[in-house]
C-alpha cells in the first residue's frame, strides 16, 4: 500500500511569489492534516480536512495560506504571496478515522529567499 | 506557550544499552500520546502510542511509560541499535474536539557502535 506522498520534495522561491504544495493521502483515508516545522522547532498543526471539508483550520498562520481538498482526495496548500518566515518543512499526514494514528508524508522543504 | 516539551535536545547511548527519552506536557486534557521517529529528509514515522487509561505500552524493543500525575511520559528503547539513531518526537492529542497532534521539539538520539 502506498504511503502519503507529497510534491514537490523541495521548492525555492523568492519573496512575493506563489507556491502550491500537493499531498496525496493514503488511499481510503478521509482525514488529511497539514503540519509545518520551522527552523528545527516543533512540528506545528496547520489544518485538518475530513473528506473535502475543513474540520479545523486553527493553525493556519494567516490569509496568505489557502488549503483545498476538492473531491476529498488529494489536497493542495497554496502560499500567496510567500514571505521569508514561511520557510520550513511542510508535512502532510492522513488517517482513516479522526482517532486513528496519523501517517506522515516525507514533507516539502520550502525556502523563501 | 509550549504544551509538550522535550527538554533534552540530544542524547548519546552506547549500542546495546537502554535509551530513555523524556517528554512533559502541561495540558491535563490530553488523553492520547504518541512517539514518532524521524530520519533526515524523511517524514515522521509512527513508533508507539499510549492512551491515558494505561500507564505502559510495549512493542518489541520499545516501551512507553505514562505518569499522568506528573504529566510525564518516556520512551525506553532496549537494547539500543545504531539504526535507532534519529530524532524522536513526542506528540499528544485529545480524543474529544480537535484531533490535531501537539508535538514537542524533538530529541536527537545517537546510538554509538
PDB file of C-alpha atoms in Angstrom:
ATOM      1  CA  UNK A   1       0.000   0.000   0.000  1.00  0.00           C
ATOM      2  CA  UNK A   2       1.407   3.397  -0.966  1.00  0.00           C
ATOM      3  CA  UNK A   3       2.049   5.839   1.823  1.00  0.00           C
ATOM      4  CA  UNK A   4       1.374   9.551   1.932  1.00  0.00           C
ATOM      5  CA  UNK A   5       3.088  11.299  -0.952  1.00  0.00           C
ATOM      6  CA  UNK A   6       3.972  14.959  -1.277  1.00  0.00           C
ATOM      7  CA  UNK A   7       5.078  17.073  -4.215  1.00  0.00           C
ATOM      8  CA  UNK A   8       7.424  18.778  -4.721  1.00  0.00           C
ATOM      9  CA  UNK A   9      10.073  17.496  -2.337  1.00  0.00           C
ATOM     10  CA  UNK A  10      11.837  20.868  -2.425  1.00  0.00           C
ATOM     11  CA  UNK A  11      10.874  24.353  -3.540  1.00  0.00           C
ATOM     12  CA  UNK A  12      12.966  27.507  -3.598  1.00  0.00           C
ATOM     13  CA  UNK A  13      11.092  30.696  -4.407  1.00  0.00           C
ATOM     14  CA  UNK A  14      11.544  34.404  -3.968  1.00  0.00           C
ATOM     15  CA  UNK A  15       9.603  36.502  -1.538  1.00  0.00           C
ATOM     16  CA  UNK A  16       6.318  37.579  -3.062  1.00  0.00           C
ATOM     17  CA  UNK A  17       5.977  34.566  -5.325  1.00  0.00           C
ATOM     18  CA  UNK A  18       3.331  31.884  -5.097  1.00  0.00           C
ATOM     19  CA  UNK A  19       3.917  28.237  -4.289  1.00  0.00           C
ATOM     20  CA  UNK A  20       1.485  25.327  -4.286  1.00  0.00           C
ATOM     21  CA  UNK A  21       2.210  22.155  -2.361  1.00  0.00           C
ATOM     22  CA  UNK A  22       0.382  18.918  -3.042  1.00  0.00           C
ATOM     23  CA  UNK A  23      -0.418  15.986  -0.804  1.00  0.00           C
ATOM     24  CA  UNK A  24      -1.848  12.614  -1.762  1.00  0.00           C
ATOM     25  CA  UNK A  25      -3.069  10.744   1.316  1.00  0.00           C
ATOM     26  CA  UNK A  26      -3.158   7.006   1.799  1.00  0.00           C
ATOM     27  CA  UNK A  27      -5.994   5.597  -0.264  1.00  0.00           C
ATOM     28  CA  UNK A  28      -9.217   5.427   1.734  1.00  0.00           C
ATOM     29  CA  UNK A  29      -8.090   7.892   4.390  1.00  0.00           C
ATOM     30  CA  UNK A  30     -10.790  10.502   4.850  1.00  0.00           C
ATOM     31  CA  UNK A  31      -8.760  12.555   7.309  1.00  0.00           C
ATOM     32  CA  UNK A  32      -5.934  14.718   5.994  1.00  0.00           C
ATOM     33  CA  UNK A  33      -3.741  17.039   8.028  1.00  0.00           C
ATOM     34  CA  UNK A  34      -1.155  19.676   7.217  1.00  0.00           C
ATOM     35  CA  UNK A  35       1.693  20.472   9.607  1.00  0.00           C
ATOM     36  CA  UNK A  36       4.773  22.663   9.395  1.00  0.00           C
ATOM     37  CA  UNK A  37       8.190  22.542  11.016  1.00  0.00           C
ATOM     38  CA  UNK A  38      10.141  25.774  11.057  1.00  0.00           C
ATOM     39  CA  UNK A  39      13.890  26.011  11.739  1.00  0.00           C
ATOM     40  CA  UNK A  40      14.247  22.805  13.748  1.00  0.00           C
ATOM     41  CA  UNK A  41      11.419  23.694  16.103  1.00  0.00           C
ATOM     42  CA  UNK A  42       8.363  21.628  16.906  1.00  0.00           C
ATOM     43  CA  UNK A  43       6.055  20.299  14.220  1.00  0.00           C
ATOM     44  CA  UNK A  44       3.012  22.564  14.278  1.00  0.00           C
ATOM     45  CA  UNK A  45      -0.514  21.777  13.178  1.00  0.00           C
ATOM     46  CA  UNK A  46      -1.975  23.865  10.366  1.00  0.00           C
ATOM     47  CA  UNK A  47      -5.328  22.303   9.477  1.00  0.00           C
ATOM     48  CA  UNK A  48      -7.440  19.169   9.275  1.00  0.00           C
ATOM     49  CA  UNK A  49      -9.738  18.007   6.475  1.00  0.00           C
ATOM     50  CA  UNK A  50     -12.439  15.389   6.758  1.00  0.00           C
ATOM     51  CA  UNK A  51     -13.051  14.426   3.165  1.00  0.00           C
ATOM     52  CA  UNK A  52     -13.395  17.788   1.407  1.00  0.00           C
ATOM     53  CA  UNK A  53     -14.467  19.764   4.482  1.00  0.00           C
ATOM     54  CA  UNK A  54     -12.182  21.785   6.726  1.00  0.00           C
ATOM     55  CA  UNK A  55     -12.663  20.372  10.214  1.00  0.00           C
ATOM     56  CA  UNK A  56     -10.127  22.575  11.964  1.00  0.00           C
ATOM     57  CA  UNK A  57      -8.024  25.358  10.470  1.00  0.00           C
ATOM     58  CA  UNK A  58      -6.976  26.938  13.750  1.00  0.00           C
ATOM     59  CA  UNK A  59      -3.279  26.555  12.948  1.00  0.00           C
ATOM     60  CA  UNK A  60      -3.253  28.431   9.655  1.00  0.00           C
ATOM     61  CA  UNK A  61      -0.867  31.374  10.166  1.00  0.00           C
ATOM     62  CA  UNK A  62      -2.737  33.977   8.105  1.00  0.00           C
ATOM     63  CA  UNK A  63      -4.808  34.501   4.987  1.00  0.00           C
ATOM     64  CA  UNK A  64      -1.793  34.070   2.711  1.00  0.00           C
ATOM     65  CA  UNK A  65      -2.283  30.333   3.192  1.00  0.00           C
ATOM     66  CA  UNK A  66      -5.094  28.558   1.352  1.00  0.00           C
ATOM     67  CA  UNK A  67      -5.748  24.840   1.606  1.00  0.00           C
ATOM     68  CA  UNK A  68      -8.146  22.887  -0.547  1.00  0.00           C
ATOM     69  CA  UNK A  69      -9.200  19.295  -0.907  1.00  0.00           C
ATOM     70  CA  UNK A  70     -11.523  19.144  -3.850  1.00  0.00           C
ATOM     71  CA  UNK A  71     -13.313  15.823  -4.168  1.00  0.00           C
ATOM     72  CA  UNK A  72     -11.931  14.638  -0.877  1.00  0.00           C
ATOM     73  CA  UNK A  73      -8.839  13.037  -2.388  1.00  0.00           C
ATOM     74  CA  UNK A  74      -5.587  14.972  -2.718  1.00  0.00           C
ATOM     75  CA  UNK A  75      -5.033  18.334  -1.069  1.00  0.00           C
ATOM     76  CA  UNK A  76      -3.156  21.464  -2.043  1.00  0.00           C
ATOM     77  CA  UNK A  77      -1.687  24.156   0.157  1.00  0.00           C
ATOM     78  CA  UNK A  78      -1.043  27.449  -1.570  1.00  0.00           C
ATOM     79  CA  UNK A  79       1.073  30.231  -0.136  1.00  0.00           C
ATOM     80  CA  UNK A  80       0.483  33.570  -1.822  1.00  0.00           C
ATOM     81  CA  UNK A  81       2.443  35.787  -1.559  1.00  0.00           C
ATOM     82  CA  UNK A  82       5.244  33.915   0.182  1.00  0.00           C
ATOM     83  CA  UNK A  83       7.229  35.616   2.942  1.00  0.00           C
ATOM     84  CA  UNK A  84      10.647  34.752   4.385  1.00  0.00           C
ATOM     85  CA  UNK A  85       9.108  33.340   7.574  1.00  0.00           C
ATOM     86  CA  UNK A  86       7.149  30.783   5.552  1.00  0.00           C
ATOM     87  CA  UNK A  87      10.335  28.784   5.017  1.00  0.00           C
ATOM     88  CA  UNK A  88      10.240  25.368   6.604  1.00  0.00           C
ATOM     89  CA  UNK A  89       9.191  21.795   6.017  1.00  0.00           C
ATOM     90  CA  UNK A  90       5.521  21.224   5.287  1.00  0.00           C
ATOM     91  CA  UNK A  91       4.247  17.796   6.232  1.00  0.00           C
ATOM     92  CA  UNK A  92       1.012  16.178   5.259  1.00  0.00           C
ATOM     93  CA  UNK A  93      -0.495  13.321   7.239  1.00  0.00           C
ATOM     94  CA  UNK A  94      -3.558  11.148   6.825  1.00  0.00           C
ATOM     95  CA  UNK A  95      -5.620   8.810   8.950  1.00  0.00           C
ATOM     96  CA  UNK A  96      -8.582   6.544   8.361  1.00  0.00           C
ATOM     97  CA  UNK A  97     -10.633   7.983  11.197  1.00  0.00           C
ATOM     98  CA  UNK A  98     -10.016  11.066  13.340  1.00  0.00           C
ATOM     99  CA  UNK A  99      -8.942   8.936  16.306  1.00  0.00           C
ATOM    100  CA  UNK A 100      -6.695   6.725  14.220  1.00  0.00           C
ATOM    101  CA  UNK A 101      -2.928   7.150  14.033  1.00  0.00           C
ATOM    102  CA  UNK A 102      -1.775   9.776  11.577  1.00  0.00           C
ATOM    103  CA  UNK A 103       0.761   8.689   8.958  1.00  0.00           C
ATOM    104  CA  UNK A 104       3.085  11.321   7.618  1.00  0.00           C
ATOM    105  CA  UNK A 105       4.462  12.031   4.177  1.00  0.00           C
ATOM    106  CA  UNK A 106       8.112  12.885   3.508  1.00  0.00           C
ATOM    107  CA  UNK A 107       7.459  16.622   3.538  1.00  0.00           C
ATOM    108  CA  UNK A 108       8.074  19.530   1.192  1.00  0.00           C
ATOM    109  CA  UNK A 109      11.067  21.684   2.035  1.00  0.00           C
ATOM    110  CA  UNK A 110      10.204  25.281   1.211  1.00  0.00           C
ATOM    111  CA  UNK A 111      12.812  28.001   1.136  1.00  0.00           C
ATOM    112  CA  UNK A 112      11.712  31.580   0.560  1.00  0.00           C
ATOM    113  CA  UNK A 113      14.555  33.929  -0.389  1.00  0.00           C
TER     114      UNK A 113
ATOM    115  CA  UNK B   1       3.271  28.523  25.160  1.00  0.00           C
ATOM    116  CA  UNK B   2       4.543  25.036  24.505  1.00  0.00           C
ATOM    117  CA  UNK B   3       2.184  22.349  25.789  1.00  0.00           C
ATOM    118  CA  UNK B   4       4.510  19.445  25.002  1.00  0.00           C
ATOM    119  CA  UNK B   5       8.140  19.718  25.986  1.00  0.00           C
ATOM    120  CA  UNK B   6      11.178  17.622  25.260  1.00  0.00           C
ATOM    121  CA  UNK B   7      13.869  19.244  27.337  1.00  0.00           C
ATOM    122  CA  UNK B   8      16.788  17.182  26.080  1.00  0.00           C
ATOM    123  CA  UNK B   9      17.720  18.221  22.540  1.00  0.00           C
ATOM    124  CA  UNK B  10      20.153  15.336  22.195  1.00  0.00           C
ATOM    125  CA  UNK B  11      21.159  12.036  23.755  1.00  0.00           C
ATOM    126  CA  UNK B  12      24.041   9.636  23.085  1.00  0.00           C
ATOM    127  CA  UNK B  13      23.897   5.990  24.112  1.00  0.00           C
ATOM    128  CA  UNK B  14      26.158   3.004  23.583  1.00  0.00           C
ATOM    129  CA  UNK B  15      24.842   0.214  21.373  1.00  0.00           C
ATOM    130  CA  UNK B  16      23.131  -2.460  23.436  1.00  0.00           C
ATOM    131  CA  UNK B  17      22.330  -0.130  26.330  1.00  0.00           C
ATOM    132  CA  UNK B  18      18.978   1.438  27.194  1.00  0.00           C
ATOM    133  CA  UNK B  19      17.874   4.736  25.650  1.00  0.00           C
ATOM    134  CA  UNK B  20      15.396   6.782  27.667  1.00  0.00           C
ATOM    135  CA  UNK B  21      13.715   9.740  26.022  1.00  0.00           C
ATOM    136  CA  UNK B  22      11.547  12.026  28.107  1.00  0.00           C
ATOM    137  CA  UNK B  23       8.554  14.219  27.412  1.00  0.00           C
ATOM    138  CA  UNK B  24       6.489  16.514  29.641  1.00  0.00           C
ATOM    139  CA  UNK B  25       3.117  18.044  28.947  1.00  0.00           C
ATOM    140  CA  UNK B  26       1.075  20.761  30.582  1.00  0.00           C
ATOM    141  CA  UNK B  27      -2.480  20.204  29.333  1.00  0.00           C
ATOM    142  CA  UNK B  28      -4.354  17.714  31.515  1.00  0.00           C
ATOM    143  CA  UNK B  29      -6.950  17.303  28.741  1.00  0.00           C
ATOM    144  CA  UNK B  30      -4.503  15.317  26.618  1.00  0.00           C
ATOM    145  CA  UNK B  31      -5.565  11.670  26.599  1.00  0.00           C
ATOM    146  CA  UNK B  32      -3.544  10.102  23.811  1.00  0.00           C
ATOM    147  CA  UNK B  33       0.200  10.200  23.365  1.00  0.00           C
ATOM    148  CA  UNK B  34       2.488   9.066  20.581  1.00  0.00           C
ATOM    149  CA  UNK B  35       6.152   8.792  19.706  1.00  0.00           C
ATOM    150  CA  UNK B  36       7.409   9.337  16.196  1.00  0.00           C
ATOM    151  CA  UNK B  37      10.868   8.701  14.810  1.00  0.00           C
ATOM    152  CA  UNK B  38      12.299  10.903  12.098  1.00  0.00           C
ATOM    153  CA  UNK B  39      15.296  10.295   9.880  1.00  0.00           C
ATOM    154  CA  UNK B  40      16.868  13.206   7.939  1.00  0.00           C
ATOM    155  CA  UNK B  41      14.929  14.249   4.835  1.00  0.00           C
ATOM    156  CA  UNK B  42      12.066  11.910   5.709  1.00  0.00           C
ATOM    157  CA  UNK B  43       8.702  12.385   7.358  1.00  0.00           C
ATOM    158  CA  UNK B  44       7.983  11.310  10.935  1.00  0.00           C
ATOM    159  CA  UNK B  45       7.305   7.588  11.268  1.00  0.00           C
ATOM    160  CA  UNK B  46       4.876   6.344  13.889  1.00  0.00           C
ATOM    161  CA  UNK B  47       6.578   4.299  16.576  1.00  0.00           C
ATOM    162  CA  UNK B  48       4.299   3.636  19.511  1.00  0.00           C
ATOM    163  CA  UNK B  49       1.333   5.186  21.309  1.00  0.00           C
ATOM    164  CA  UNK B  50      -0.413   5.073  24.651  1.00  0.00           C
ATOM    165  CA  UNK B  51      -3.861   6.006  25.857  1.00  0.00           C
ATOM    166  CA  UNK B  52      -4.296   7.861  29.132  1.00  0.00           C
ATOM    167  CA  UNK B  53      -6.138   4.872  30.610  1.00  0.00           C
ATOM    168  CA  UNK B  54      -2.871   2.929  30.570  1.00  0.00           C
ATOM    169  CA  UNK B  55       0.475   3.556  32.184  1.00  0.00           C
ATOM    170  CA  UNK B  56       2.592   1.335  29.967  1.00  0.00           C
ATOM    171  CA  UNK B  57       2.589   0.054  26.412  1.00  0.00           C
ATOM    172  CA  UNK B  58       5.199  -2.228  24.933  1.00  0.00           C
ATOM    173  CA  UNK B  59       6.077  -3.140  21.354  1.00  0.00           C
ATOM    174  CA  UNK B  60       9.217  -5.168  20.899  1.00  0.00           C
ATOM    175  CA  UNK B  61      12.234  -3.127  21.966  1.00  0.00           C
ATOM    176  CA  UNK B  62      10.091  -0.030  22.542  1.00  0.00           C
ATOM    177  CA  UNK B  63       8.145   0.735  25.721  1.00  0.00           C
ATOM    178  CA  UNK B  64       6.275   3.916  26.534  1.00  0.00           C
ATOM    179  CA  UNK B  65       5.511   4.821  30.145  1.00  0.00           C
ATOM    180  CA  UNK B  66       2.898   7.383  31.148  1.00  0.00           C
ATOM    181  CA  UNK B  67       2.764   9.120  34.523  1.00  0.00           C
ATOM    182  CA  UNK B  68      -0.413  11.190  34.472  1.00  0.00           C
ATOM    183  CA  UNK B  69       0.055  12.731  37.877  1.00  0.00           C
ATOM    184  CA  UNK B  70       3.443  14.063  36.826  1.00  0.00           C
ATOM    185  CA  UNK B  71       2.265  14.795  33.266  1.00  0.00           C
ATOM    186  CA  UNK B  72       5.288  12.917  32.030  1.00  0.00           C
ATOM    187  CA  UNK B  73       5.932  10.186  29.517  1.00  0.00           C
ATOM    188  CA  UNK B  74       9.045   8.397  28.490  1.00  0.00           C
ATOM    189  CA  UNK B  75      10.174   6.115  25.691  1.00  0.00           C
ATOM    190  CA  UNK B  76      12.538   3.281  26.511  1.00  0.00           C
ATOM    191  CA  UNK B  77      14.494   1.531  23.784  1.00  0.00           C
ATOM    192  CA  UNK B  78      16.176  -1.709  24.846  1.00  0.00           C
ATOM    193  CA  UNK B  79      18.608  -2.701  23.505  1.00  0.00           C
ATOM    194  CA  UNK B  80      19.559   0.355  21.509  1.00  0.00           C
ATOM    195  CA  UNK B  81      20.848  -0.215  17.986  1.00  0.00           C
ATOM    196  CA  UNK B  82      22.751   2.107  15.616  1.00  0.00           C
ATOM    197  CA  UNK B  83      19.694   2.138  13.320  1.00  0.00           C
ATOM    198  CA  UNK B  84      17.743   3.790  16.135  1.00  0.00           C
ATOM    199  CA  UNK B  85      19.769   6.966  15.629  1.00  0.00           C
ATOM    200  CA  UNK B  86      17.169   9.567  14.638  1.00  0.00           C
ATOM    201  CA  UNK B  87      15.154  12.452  16.011  1.00  0.00           C
ATOM    202  CA  UNK B  88      12.308  11.334  18.270  1.00  0.00           C
ATOM    203  CA  UNK B  89       9.184  13.439  18.635  1.00  0.00           C
ATOM    204  CA  UNK B  90       6.666  13.155  21.399  1.00  0.00           C
ATOM    205  CA  UNK B  91       3.080  14.129  20.481  1.00  0.00           C
ATOM    206  CA  UNK B  92      -0.182  14.495  22.358  1.00  0.00           C
ATOM    207  CA  UNK B  93      -3.814  14.835  21.393  1.00  0.00           C
ATOM    208  CA  UNK B  94      -7.327  14.973  22.795  1.00  0.00           C
ATOM    209  CA  UNK B  95      -9.928  12.412  21.773  1.00  0.00           C
ATOM    210  CA  UNK B  96     -12.670  14.993  22.004  1.00  0.00           C
ATOM    211  CA  UNK B  97     -12.919  18.073  19.847  1.00  0.00           C
ATOM    212  CA  UNK B  98      -9.920  18.723  17.667  1.00  0.00           C
ATOM    213  CA  UNK B  99      -7.800  15.747  16.656  1.00  0.00           C
ATOM    214  CA  UNK B 100      -4.611  17.617  15.933  1.00  0.00           C
ATOM    215  CA  UNK B 101      -1.322  16.431  17.344  1.00  0.00           C
ATOM    216  CA  UNK B 102       0.734  18.756  19.525  1.00  0.00           C
ATOM    217  CA  UNK B 103       4.407  17.938  19.112  1.00  0.00           C
ATOM    218  CA  UNK B 104       7.481  18.536  21.196  1.00  0.00           C
ATOM    219  CA  UNK B 105      10.680  19.920  19.682  1.00  0.00           C
ATOM    220  CA  UNK B 106      12.308  16.515  19.373  1.00  0.00           C
ATOM    221  CA  UNK B 107      15.303  14.720  20.878  1.00  0.00           C
ATOM    222  CA  UNK B 108      18.157  13.636  18.644  1.00  0.00           C
ATOM    223  CA  UNK B 109      19.298  10.153  19.657  1.00  0.00           C
ATOM    224  CA  UNK B 110      22.690   8.904  18.623  1.00  0.00           C
ATOM    225  CA  UNK B 111      23.482   5.251  19.259  1.00  0.00           C
ATOM    226  CA  UNK B 112      27.211   4.652  19.239  1.00  0.00           C
ATOM    227  CA  UNK B 113      28.520   1.371  17.851  1.00  0.00           C
TER     228      UNK B 113
END
